Amino acid sequence: GEDVEQSLFLSVREGDSSVINCTYTDSSSTYLYWYKQEPGAGLQLLTYIFSNMDMKQDQRLTVLLNKKDKHLSLRIADTQTGDSAIYFCAENQAGTALIFGKGTTLSVSS
Amino acid sequence: EAGVAQSPRYKIIEKRQSVAFWCNPISGHATLYWYQQILGQGPKLLIQFQNNGVVDDSQLPKDRFSAERLKGVDSTLKIQPAKLEDSAVYLCASSQEPMRNTIYFGEGSWLTVV
């Protein structure tokens, strides 16, 4: 069945770059997503990438997709303390529900 | 644009009691999802509606969970009777149509079963 794996924790210093990694198993995934969840809050869609793309950049966020290895990464440039949160990788095919990883907790220290 | 609204935000009940959660999706969104997020895990789909019809309820524990979306707008998720392992955040999400890839989440309803 489908599975999405993420490392559980990442700790960085303010101003550094953060890279959060994700692997997935469903080769028929059409879209891959990154969601952010702050304490006590719901999920906020950060960005998504279509499976025929290799890279997508949106301000401080860069998403890289290696479809051959089924590997997705999210790079946050100039990480700020406000970026501290849990980041979820998710995938789906068009029209189907999202399948999420367990989330990566990003801790940013000043 | 108003987001996905959920209520109540927090609920504490005893095991074997019942609870209901309400969701109002973003206006015009035909697809509505209920997800369960247990502490330390990613959200898992319970049920997906398209208008007032069920698209996927394969992971809904139907012996105790039920959901409806009678008029194709807001939705109710019910748990009866609750078990300790139902303690979780229940997230409602909506999208404009199934083929759209932007799915918006509400802030969740936090359930503690004691």
JSON list of C-alpha atoms in Angstrom, two decimals:
[
{"chain": "A", "resi": 1, "resn": "GLY", "atom": "CA", "xyz": [0.00, 0.00, 0.00]},
{"chain": "A", "resi": 2, "resn": "GLU", "atom": "CA", "xyz": [0.92, 3.63, -0.06]},
{"chain": "A", "resi": 3, "resn": "ASP", "atom": "CA", "xyz": [3.34, 4.94, 2.52]},
{"chain": "A", "resi": 4, "resn": "VAL", "atom": "CA", "xyz": [5.02, 8.26, 3.18]},
{"chain": "A", "resi": 5, "resn": "GLU", "atom": "CA", "xyz": [8.11, 8.42, 5.39]},
{"chain": "A", "resi": 6, "resn": "GLN", "atom": "CA", "xyz": [9.75, 11.42, 7.01]},
{"chain": "A", "resi": 7, "resn": "SER", "atom": "CA", "xyz": [12.48, 11.96, 9.55]},
{"chain": "A", "resi": 8, "resn": "LEU", "atom": "CA", "xyz": [10.96, 12.96, 12.87]},
{"chain": "A", "resi": 9, "resn": "PHE", "atom": "CA", "xyz": [13.07, 15.89, 14.03]},
{"chain": "A", "resi": 10, "resn": "LEU", "atom": "CA", "xyz": [15.25, 18.66, 12.64]},
{"chain": "A", "resi": 11, "resn": "SER", "atom": "CA", "xyz": [16.98, 21.35, 14.64]},
{"chain": "A", "resi": 12, "resn": "VAL", "atom": "CA", "xyz": [18.55, 24.42, 13.01]},
{"chain": "A", "resi": 13, "resn": "ARG", "atom": "CA", "xyz": [19.79, 27.85, 14.01]},
{"chain": "A", "resi": 14, "resn": "GLU", "atom": "CA", "xyz": [18.01, 31.00, 12.95]},
{"chain": "A", "resi": 15, "resn": "GLY", "atom": "CA", "xyz": [19.28, 32.21, 9.58]},
{"chain": "A", "resi": 16, "resn": "ASP", "atom": "CA", "xyz": [20.42, 28.77, 8.44]},
{"chain": "A", "resi": 17, "resn": "SER", "atom": "CA", "xyz": [18.71, 26.77, 5.72]},
{"chain": "A", "resi": 18, "resn": "SER", "atom": "CA", "xyz": [16.46, 23.84, 6.70]},
{"chain": "A", "resi": 19, "resn": "VAL", "atom": "CA", "xyz": [16.00, 20.78, 4.53]},
{"chain": "A", "resi": 20, "resn": "ILE", "atom": "CA", "xyz": [13.17, 18.40, 5.33]},
{"chain": "A", "resi": 21, "resn": "ASN", "atom": "CA", "xyz": [13.10, 15.11, 3.47]},
{"chain": "A", "resi": 22, "resn": "CYS", "atom": "CA", "xyz": [10.33, 12.71, 2.54]},
{"chain": "A", "resi": 23, "resn": "THR", "atom": "CA", "xyz": [10.08, 9.43, 0.66]},
{"chain": "A", "resi": 24, "resn": "TYR", "atom": "CA", "xyz": [6.94, 7.91, -0.75]},
{"chain": "A", "resi": 25, "resn": "THR", "atom": "CA", "xyz": [6.09, 4.57, -2.27]},
{"chain": "A", "resi": 26, "resn": "ASP", "atom": "CA", "xyz": [3.18, 5.19, -4.63]},
{"chain": "A", "resi": 27, "resn": "SER", "atom": "CA", "xyz": [4.67, 5.67, -8.08]},
{"chain": "A", "resi": 28, "resn": "SER", "atom": "CA", "xyz": [1.27, 6.79, -9.41]},
{"chain": "A", "resi": 29, "resn": "SER", "atom": "CA", "xyz": [1.19, 9.83, -7.13]},
{"chain": "A", "resi": 30, "resn": "THR", "atom": "CA", "xyz": [0.16, 12.87, -9.12]},
{"chain": "A", "resi": 31, "resn": "TYR", "atom": "CA", "xyz": [0.74, 15.64, -6.62]},
{"chain": "A", "resi": 32, "resn": "LEU", "atom": "CA", "xyz": [3.09, 15.99, -3.67]},
{"chain": "A", "resi": 33, "resn": "TYR", "atom": "CA", "xyz": [2.53, 18.52, -0.93]},
{"chain": "A", "resi": 34, "resn": "TRP", "atom": "CA", "xyz": [4.06, 20.18, 2.05]},
{"chain": "A", "resi": 35, "resn": "TYR", "atom": "CA", "xyz": [1.81, 21.24, 4.91]},
{"chain": "A", "resi": 36, "resn": "LYS", "atom": "CA", "xyz": [2.76, 23.16, 8.06]},
{"chain": "A", "resi": 37, "resn": "GLN", "atom": "CA", "xyz": [1.08, 22.63, 11.42]},
{"chain": "A", "resi": 38, "resn": "GLU", "atom": "CA", "xyz": [1.71, 25.01, 14.30]},
{"chain": "A", "resi": 39, "resn": "PRO", "atom": "CA", "xyz": [0.83, 23.99, 17.87]},
{"chain": "A", "resi": 40, "resn": "GLY", "atom": "CA", "xyz": [-2.91, 23.80, 18.39]},
{"chain": "A", "resi": 41, "resn": "ALA", "atom": "CA", "xyz": [-3.67, 24.72, 14.81]},
{"chain": "A", "resi": 42, "resn": "GLY", "atom": "CA", "xyz": [-4.87, 22.98, 11.69]},
{"chain": "A", "resi": 43, "resn": "LEU", "atom": "CA", "xyz": [-2.84, 22.24, 8.59]},
{"chain": "A", "resi": 44, "resn": "GLN", "atom": "CA", "xyz": [-1.65, 25.05, 6.37]},
{"chain": "A", "resi": 45, "resn": "LEU", "atom": "CA", "xyz": [-0.82, 24.25, 2.75]},
{"chain": "A", "resi": 46, "resn": "LEU", "atom": "CA", "xyz": [2.67, 25.60, 2.05]},
{"chain": "A", "resi": 47, "resn": "THR", "atom": "CA", "xyz": [3.28, 24.40, -1.47]},
{"chain": "A", "resi": 48, "resn": "TYR", "atom": "CA", "xyz": [2.74, 21.50, -3.82]},
{"chain": "A", "resi": 49, "resn": "ILE", "atom": "CA", "xyz": [4.43, 20.09, -6.88]},
{"chain": "A", "resi": 50, "resn": "PHE", "atom": "CA", "xyz": [3.06, 18.18, -9.81]},
{"chain": "A", "resi": 51, "resn": "SER", "atom": "CA", "xyz": [4.78, 14.87, -10.36]},
{"chain": "A", "resi": 52, "resn": "ASN", "atom": "CA", "xyz": [6.17, 15.83, -13.77]},
{"chain": "A", "resi": 53, "resn": "MET", "atom": "CA", "xyz": [8.14, 18.71, -12.26]},
{"chain": "A", "resi": 54, "resn": "ASP", "atom": "CA", "xyz": [11.60, 18.53, -10.72]},
{"chain": "A", "resi": 55, "resn": "MET", "atom": "CA", "xyz": [11.62, 21.74, -8.76]},
{"chain": "A", "resi": 56, "resn": "LYS", "atom": "CA", "xyz": [9.37, 24.50, -7.58]},
{"chain": "A", "resi": 57, "resn": "GLN", "atom": "CA", "xyz": [10.43, 27.71, -5.83]},
{"chain": "A", "resi": 58, "resn": "ASP", "atom": "CA", "xyz": [8.15, 30.00, -3.87]},
{"chain": "A", "resi": 59, "resn": "GLN", "atom": "CA", "xyz": [9.90, 32.81, -1.99]},
{"chain": "A", "resi": 60, "resn": "ARG", "atom": "CA", "xyz": [11.94, 31.13, 0.79]},
{"chain": "A", "resi": 61, "resn": "LEU", "atom": "CA", "xyz": [10.64, 27.66, -0.07]},
{"chain": "A", "resi": 62, "resn": "THR", "atom": "CA", "xyz": [12.20, 25.32, -2.62]},
{"chain": "A", "resi": 63, "resn": "VAL", "atom": "CA", "xyz": [10.71, 21.91, -3.35]},
{"chain": "A", "resi": 64, "resn": "LEU", "atom": "CA", "xyz": [12.81, 19.28, -5.09]},
{"chain": "A", "resi": 65, "resn": "LEU", "atom": "CA", "xyz": [11.33, 16.08, -6.49]},
{"chain": "A", "resi": 66, "resn": "ASN", "atom": "CA", "xyz": [13.32, 13.04, -7.54]},
{"chain": "A", "resi": 67, "resn": "LYS", "atom": "CA", "xyz": [10.66, 10.87, -9.08]},
{"chain": "A", "resi": 68, "resn": "LYS", "atom": "CA", "xyz": [13.03, 8.00, -9.83]},
{"chain": "A", "resi": 69, "resn": "ASP", "atom": "CA", "xyz": [13.95, 7.66, -6.14]},
{"chain": "A", "resi": 70, "resn": "LYS", "atom": "CA", "xyz": [10.48, 8.78, -4.94]},
{"chain": "A", "resi": 71, "resn": "HIS", "atom": "CA", "xyz": [12.15, 11.45, -2.82]},
{"chain": "A", "resi": 72, "resn": "LEU", "atom": "CA", "xyz": [10.75, 14.87, -2.03]},
{"chain": "A", "resi": 73, "resn": "SER", "atom": "CA", "xyz": [12.47, 17.64, -0.09]},
{"chain": "A", "resi": 74, "resn": "LEU", "atom": "CA", "xyz": [11.52, 21.04, 1.25]},
{"chain": "A", "resi": 75, "resn": "ARG", "atom": "CA", "xyz": [14.22, 23.65, 1.69]},
{"chain": "A", "resi": 76, "resn": "ILE", "atom": "CA", "xyz": [13.49, 26.71, 3.80]},
{"chain": "A", "resi": 77, "resn": "ALA", "atom": "CA", "xyz": [16.01, 29.49, 3.25]},
{"chain": "A", "resi": 78, "resn": "ASP", "atom": "CA", "xyz": [16.91, 31.90, 6.06]},
{"chain": "A", "resi": 79, "resn": "THR", "atom": "CA", "xyz": [14.93, 29.91, 8.62]},
{"chain": "A", "resi": 80, "resn": "GLN", "atom": "CA", "xyz": [13.18, 32.03, 11.26]},
{"chain": "A", "resi": 81, "resn": "THR", "atom": "CA", "xyz": [11.86, 31.15, 14.72]},
{"chain": "A", "resi": 82, "resn": "GLY", "atom": "CA", "xyz": [8.36, 31.50, 13.29]},
{"chain": "A", "resi": 83, "resn": "ASP", "atom": "CA", "xyz": [9.12, 28.53, 11.04]},
{"chain": "A", "resi": 84, "resn": "SER", "atom": "CA", "xyz": [9.17, 26.24, 14.09]},
{"chain": "A", "resi": 85, "resn": "ALA", "atom": "CA", "xyz": [6.34, 23.78, 13.50]},
{"chain": "A", "resi": 86, "resn": "ILE", "atom": "CA", "xyz": [5.58, 20.27, 12.28]},
{"chain": "A", "resi": 87, "resn": "TYR", "atom": "CA", "xyz": [5.93, 19.82, 8.53]},
{"chain": "A", "resi": 88, "resn": "PHE", "atom": "CA", "xyz": [3.94, 17.10, 6.79]},
{"chain": "A", "resi": 89, "resn": "CYS", "atom": "CA", "xyz": [4.68, 15.60, 3.43]},
{"chain": "A", "resi": 90, "resn": "ALA", "atom": "CA", "xyz": [1.61, 14.27, 1.61]},
{"chain": "A", "resi": 91, "resn": "GLU", "atom": "CA", "xyz": [0.74, 12.75, -1.73]},
{"chain": "A", "resi": 92, "resn": "ASN", "atom": "CA", "xyz": [-2.31, 11.89, -3.74]},
{"chain": "A", "resi": 93, "resn": "GLN", "atom": "CA", "xyz": [-3.66, 11.23, -7.16]},
{"chain": "A", "resi": 94, "resn": "ALA", "atom": "CA", "xyz": [-6.07, 13.78, -8.57]},
{"chain": "A", "resi": 95, "resn": "GLY", "atom": "CA", "xyz": [-9.43, 13.48, -6.88]},
{"chain": "A", "resi": 96, "resn": "THR", "atom": "CA", "xyz": [-8.31, 11.21, -4.08]},
{"chain": "A", "resi": 97, "resn": "ALA", "atom": "CA", "xyz": [-7.64, 11.96, -0.45]},
{"chain": "A", "resi": 98, "resn": "LEU", "atom": "CA", "xyz": [-4.21, 12.93, 0.81]},
{"chain": "A", "resi": 99, "resn": "ILE", "atom": "CA", "xyz": [-1.87, 10.38, 2.37]},
{"chain": "A", "resi": 100, "resn": "PHE", "atom": "CA", "xyz": [0.36, 11.96, 4.97]},
{"chain": "A", "resi": 101, "resn": "GLY", "atom": "CA", "xyz": [3.69, 11.17, 6.57]},
{"chain": "A", "resi": 102, "resn": "LYS", "atom": "CA", "xyz": [4.06, 11.32, 10.34]},
{"chain": "A", "resi": 103, "resn": "GLY", "atom": "CA", "xyz": [5.53, 14.80, 10.21]},
{"chain": "A", "resi": 104, "resn": "THR", "atom": "CA", "xyz": [8.92, 16.38, 10.87]},
{"chain": "A", "resi": 105, "resn": "THR", "atom": "CA", "xyz": [9.22, 18.66, 13.88]},
{"chain": "A", "resi": 106, "resn": "LEU", "atom": "CA", "xyz": [11.39, 21.64, 12.98]},
{"chain": "A", "resi": 107, "resn": "SER", "atom": "CA", "xyz": [12.95, 23.46, 15.91]},
{"chain": "A", "resi": 108, "resn": "VAL", "atom": "CA", "xyz": [14.61, 26.81, 15.21]},
{"chain": "A", "resi": 109, "resn": "SER", "atom": "CA", "xyz": [16.89, 28.29, 17.86]},
{"chain": "A", "resi": 110, "resn": "SER", "atom": "CA", "xyz": [17.98, 31.90, 17.99]},
{"chain": "B", "resi": 1, "resn": "GLU", "atom": "CA", "xyz": [-12.67, 34.33, 2.04]},
{"chain": "B", "resi": 2, "resn": "ALA", "atom": "CA", "xyz": [-13.79, 32.47, 5.16]},
{"chain": "B", "resi": 3, "resn": "GLY", "atom": "CA", "xyz": [-11.95, 29.26, 5.90]},
{"chain": "B", "resi": 4, "resn": "VAL", "atom": "CA", "xyz": [-13.18, 25.85, 6.97]},
{"chain": "B", "resi": 5, "resn": "ALA", "atom": "CA", "xyz": [-15.09, 26.22, 10.22]},
{"chain": "B", "resi": 6, "resn": "GLN", "atom": "CA", "xyz": [-15.23, 23.48, 12.85]},
{"chain": "B", "resi": 7, "resn": "SER", "atom": "CA", "xyz": [-16.87, 23.15, 16.23]},
{"chain": "B", "resi": 8, "resn": "PRO", "atom": "CA", "xyz": [-16.45, 22.46, 19.01]},
{"chain": "B", "resi": 9, "resn": "ARG", "atom": "CA", "xyz": [-12.73, 23.15, 19.23]},
{"chain": "B", "resi": 10, "resn": "TYR", "atom": "CA", "xyz": [-12.27, 21.04, 22.33]},
{"chain": "B", "resi": 11, "resn": "LYS", "atom": "CA", "xyz": [-14.28, 18.23, 23.89]},
{"chain": "B", "resi": 12, "resn": "ILE", "atom": "CA", "xyz": [-13.64, 15.92, 26.82]},
{"chain": "B", "resi": 13, "resn": "ILE", "atom": "CA", "xyz": [-15.95, 12.94, 27.27]},
{"chain": "B", "resi": 14, "resn": "GLU", "atom": "CA", "xyz": [-15.96, 9.68, 29.16]},
{"chain": "B", "resi": 15, "resn": "LYS", "atom": "CA", "xyz": [-15.58, 6.38, 27.32]},
{"chain": "B", "resi": 16, "resn": "ARG", "atom": "CA", "xyz": [-18.84, 4.96, 26.01]},
{"chain": "B", "resi": 17, "resn": "GLN", "atom": "CA", "xyz": [-20.34, 8.46, 25.70]},
{"chain": "B", "resi": 18, "resn": "SER", "atom": "CA", "xyz": [-21.16, 10.00, 22.34]},
{"chain": "B", "resi": 19, "resn": "VAL", "atom": "CA", "xyz": [-19.85, 13.13, 20.65]},
{"chain": "B", "resi": 20, "resn": "ALA", "atom": "CA", "xyz": [-20.58, 15.03, 17.46]},
{"chain": "B", "resi": 21, "resn": "PHE", "atom": "CA", "xyz": [-18.39, 17.39, 15.48]},
{"chain": "B", "resi": 22, "resn": "TRP", "atom": "CA", "xyz": [-19.60, 19.91, 12.95]},
{"chain": "B", "resi": 23, "resn": "CYS", "atom": "CA", "xyz": [-17.87, 21.27, 9.87]},
{"chain": "B", "resi": 24, "resn": "ASN", "atom": "CA", "xyz": [-18.77, 24.05, 7.46]},
{"chain": "B", "resi": 25, "resn": "PRO", "atom": "CA", "xyz": [-16.52, 23.99, 4.39]},
{"chain": "B", "resi": 26, "resn": "ILE", "atom": "CA", "xyz": [-15.41, 26.94, 2.31]},
{"chain": "B", "resi": 27, "resn": "SER", "atom": "CA", "xyz": [-18.31, 28.29, 0.30]},
{"chain": "B", "resi": 28, "resn": "GLY", "atom": "CA", "xyz": [-18.66, 26.54, -3.03]},
{"chain": "B", "resi": 29, "resn": "HIS", "atom": "CA", "xyz": [-16.41, 23.62, -2.16]},
{"chain": "B", "resi": 30, "resn": "ALA", "atom": "CA", "xyz": [-18.06, 20.42, -3.30]},
{"chain": "B", "resi": 31, "resn": "THR", "atom": "CA", "xyz": [-15.59, 17.98, -1.74]},
{"chain": "B", "resi": 32, "resn": "LEU", "atom": "CA", "xyz": [-15.38, 17.55, 2.02]},
{"chain": "B", "resi": 33, "resn": "TYR", "atom": "CA", "xyz": [-13.05, 15.33, 4.01]},
{"chain": "B", "resi": 34, "resn": "TRP", "atom": "CA", "xyz": [-12.84, 14.21, 7.63]},
{"chain": "B", "resi": 35, "resn": "TYR", "atom": "CA", "xyz": [-9.40, 13.22, 8.86]},
{"chain": "B", "resi": 36, "resn": "GLN", "atom": "CA", "xyz": [-8.33, 11.77, 12.22]},
{"chain": "B", "resi": 37, "resn": "GLN", "atom": "CA", "xyz": [-4.96, 12.87, 13.61]},
{"chain": "B", "resi": 38, "resn": "ILE", "atom": "CA", "xyz": [-3.68, 10.93, 16.61]},
{"chain": "B", "resi": 39, "resn": "LEU", "atom": "CA", "xyz": [-0.93, 12.64, 18.59]},
{"chain": "B", "resi": 40, "resn": "GLY", "atom": "CA", "xyz": [2.45, 12.13, 16.95]},
{"chain": "B", "resi": 41, "resn": "GLN", "atom": "CA", "xyz": [1.02, 10.88, 13.67]},
{"chain": "B", "resi": 42, "resn": "GLY", "atom": "CA", "xyz": [-0.06, 12.32, 10.38]},
{"chain": "B", "resi": 43, "resn": "PRO", "atom": "CA", "xyz": [-3.75, 12.76, 9.56]},
{"chain": "B", "resi": 44, "resn": "LYS", "atom": "CA", "xyz": [-5.59, 9.73, 8.22]},
{"chain": "B", "resi": 45, "resn": "LEU", "atom": "CA", "xyz": [-8.70, 9.91, 6.09]},
{"chain": "B", "resi": 46, "resn": "LEU", "atom": "CA", "xyz": [-11.95, 8.80, 7.68]},
{"chain": "B", "resi": 47, "resn": "ILE", "atom": "CA", "xyz": [-14.41, 9.77, 4.97]},
{"chain": "B", "resi": 48, "resn": "GLN", "atom": "CA", "xyz": [-14.61, 11.80, 1.76]},
{"chain": "B", "resi": 49, "resn": "PHE", "atom": "CA", "xyz": [-17.82, 13.37, 0.42]},
{"chain": "B", "resi": 50, "resn": "GLN", "atom": "CA", "xyz": [-18.55, 14.74, -3.01]},
{"chain": "B", "resi": 51, "resn": "ASN", "atom": "CA", "xyz": [-21.57, 17.01, -2.55]},
{"chain": "B", "resi": 52, "resn": "ASN", "atom": "CA", "xyz": [-23.86, 14.85, -0.40]},
{"chain": "B", "resi": 53, "resn": "GLY", "atom": "CA", "xyz": [-22.53, 11.49, -1.60]},
{"chain": "B", "resi": 54, "resn": "VAL", "atom": "CA", "xyz": [-19.82, 9.36, -0.03]},
{"chain": "B", "resi": 55, "resn": "VAL", "atom": "CA", "xyz": [-16.75, 8.83, -2.22]},
{"chain": "B", "resi": 56, "resn": "ASP", "atom": "CA", "xyz": [-14.55, 6.91, 0.22]},
{"chain": "B", "resi": 57, "resn": "ASP", "atom": "CA", "xyz": [-15.38, 5.65, 3.69]},
{"chain": "B", "resi": 58, "resn": "SER", "atom": "CA", "xyz": [-13.18, 2.57, 3.64]},
{"chain": "B", "resi": 59, "resn": "GLN", "atom": "CA", "xyz": [-11.25, 3.62, 6.76]},
{"chain": "B", "resi": 60, "resn": "LEU", "atom": "CA", "xyz": [-14.24, 4.77, 8.81]},
{"chain": "B", "resi": 61, "resn": "PRO", "atom": "CA", "xyz": [-14.89, 2.44, 11.79]},
{"chain": "B", "resi": 62, "resn": "LYS", "atom": "CA", "xyz": [-18.54, 2.08, 10.96]},
{"chain": "B", "resi": 63, "resn": "ASP", "atom": "CA", "xyz": [-19.45, 0.27, 14.14]},
{"chain": "B", "resi": 64, "resn": "ARG", "atom": "CA", "xyz": [-18.96, 3.50, 16.09]},
{"chain": "B", "resi": 65, "resn": "PHE", "atom": "CA", "xyz": [-18.35, 6.35, 13.64]},
{"chain": "B", "resi": 66, "resn": "SER", "atom": "CA", "xyz": [-20.89, 7.92, 11.33]},
{"chain": "B", "resi": 67, "resn": "ALA", "atom": "CA", "xyz": [-20.84, 11.01, 9.14]},
{"chain": "B", "resi": 68, "resn": "GLU", "atom": "CA", "xyz": [-23.36, 12.80, 7.02]},
{"chain": "B", "resi": 69, "resn": "ARG", "atom": "CA", "xyz": [-23.55, 15.73, 4.66]},
{"chain": "B", "resi": 70, "resn": "LEU", "atom": "CA", "xyz": [-27.25, 15.83, 3.96]},
{"chain": "B", "resi": 71, "resn": "LYS", "atom": "CA", "xyz": [-27.52, 19.05, 1.95]},
{"chain": "B", "resi": 72, "resn": "GLY", "atom": "CA", "xyz": [-24.08, 18.89, 0.40]},
{"chain": "B", "resi": 73, "resn": "VAL", "atom": "CA", "xyz": [-22.75, 21.79, 2.46]},
{"chain": "B", "resi": 74, "resn": "ASP", "atom": "CA", "xyz": [-21.96, 21.31, 6.15]},
{"chain": "B", "resi": 75, "resn": "SER", "atom": "CA", "xyz": [-21.19, 17.95, 7.69]},
{"chain": "B", "resi": 76, "resn": "THR", "atom": "CA", "xyz": [-21.42, 16.18, 11.03]},
{"chain": "B", "resi": 77, "resn": "LEU", "atom": "CA", "xyz": [-19.13, 13.43, 12.31]},
{"chain": "B", "resi": 78, "resn": "LYS", "atom": "CA", "xyz": [-20.43, 11.36, 15.22]},
{"chain": "B", "resi": 79, "resn": "ILE", "atom": "CA", "xyz": [-18.74, 8.86, 17.48]},
{"chain": "B", "resi": 80, "resn": "GLN", "atom": "CA", "xyz": [-20.91, 6.53, 19.56]},
{"chain": "B", "resi": 81, "resn": "PRO", "atom": "CA", "xyz": [-19.80, 4.94, 21.82]},
{"chain": "B", "resi": 82, "resn": "ALA", "atom": "CA", "xyz": [-16.37, 6.54, 22.21]},
{"chain": "B", "resi": 83, "resn": "LYS", "atom": "CA", "xyz": [-13.28, 4.55, 23.14]},
{"chain": "B", "resi": 84, "resn": "LEU", "atom": "CA", "xyz": [-10.06, 5.76, 24.72]},
{"chain": "B", "resi": 85, "resn": "GLU", "atom": "CA", "xyz": [-8.22, 5.28, 21.41]},
{"chain": "B", "resi": 86, "resn": "ASP", "atom": "CA", "xyz": [-10.55, 7.78, 19.73]},
{"chain": "B", "resi": 87, "resn": "SER", "atom": "CA", "xyz": [-8.67, 10.59, 21.49]},
{"chain": "B", "resi": 88, "resn": "ALA", "atom": "CA", "xyz": [-7.38, 12.62, 18.57]},
{"chain": "B", "resi": 89, "resn": "VAL", "atom": "CA", "xyz": [-7.84, 15.78, 16.57]},
{"chain": "B", "resi": 90, "resn": "TYR", "atom": "CA", "xyz": [-10.62, 15.54, 14.00]},
{"chain": "B", "resi": 91, "resn": "LEU", "atom": "CA", "xyz": [-9.79, 17.67, 11.01]},
{"chain": "B", "resi": 92, "resn": "CYS", "atom": "CA", "xyz": [-12.28, 18.75, 8.40]},
{"chain": "B", "resi": 93, "resn": "ALA", "atom": "CA", "xyz": [-11.02, 19.81, 4.98]},
{"chain": "B", "resi": 94, "resn": "SER", "atom": "CA", "xyz": [-12.58, 20.91, 1.73]},
{"chain": "B", "resi": 95, "resn": "SER", "atom": "CA", "xyz": [-11.66, 21.43, -1.89]},
{"chain": "B", "resi": 96, "resn": "GLN", "atom": "CA", "xyz": [-13.45, 23.05, -4.78]},
{"chain": "B", "resi": 97, "resn": "GLU", "atom": "CA", "xyz": [-13.84, 19.80, -6.65]},
{"chain": "B", "resi": 98, "resn": "PRO", "atom": "CA", "xyz": [-12.15, 16.41, -6.54]},
{"chain": "B", "resi": 99, "resn": "MET", "atom": "CA", "xyz": [-9.70, 17.15, -9.32]},
{"chain": "B", "resi": 100, "resn": "ARG", "atom": "CA", "xyz": [-8.39, 20.29, -7.65]},
{"chain": "B", "resi": 101, "resn": "ASN", "atom": "CA", "xyz": [-5.18, 19.84, -5.73]},
{"chain": "B", "resi": 102, "resn": "THR", "atom": "CA", "xyz": [-5.68, 22.59, -3.17]},
{"chain": "B", "resi": 103, "resn": "ILE", "atom": "CA", "xyz": [-7.27, 21.16, -0.07]},
{"chain": "B", "resi": 104, "resn": "TYR", "atom": "CA", "xyz": [-7.92, 23.50, 2.84]},
{"chain": "B", "resi": 105, "resn": "PHE", "atom": "CA", "xyz": [-8.10, 22.38, 6.45]},
{"chain": "B", "resi": 106, "resn": "GLY", "atom": "CA", "xyz": [-9.99, 23.69, 9.44]},
{"chain": "B", "resi": 107, "resn": "GLU", "atom": "CA", "xyz": [-8.34, 24.14, 12.82]},
{"chain": "B", "resi": 108, "resn": "GLY", "atom": "CA", "xyz": [-9.63, 20.84, 14.09]},
{"chain": "B", "resi": 109, "resn": "SER", "atom": "CA", "xyz": [-11.76, 19.52, 16.92]},
{"chain": "B", "resi": 110, "resn": "TRP", "atom": "CA", "xyz": [-9.67, 18.13, 19.77]},
{"chain": "B", "resi": 111, "resn": "LEU", "atom": "CA", "xyz": [-11.25, 15.11, 21.46]},
{"chain": "B", "resi": 112, "resn": "THR", "atom": "CA", "xyz": [-10.07, 13.60, 24.73]},
{"chain": "B", "resi": 113, "resn": "VAL", "atom": "CA", "xyz": [-11.77, 10.40, 25.89]},
{"chain": "B", "resi": 114, "resn": "VAL", "atom": "CA", "xyz": [-11.19, 9.58, 29.57]}
]
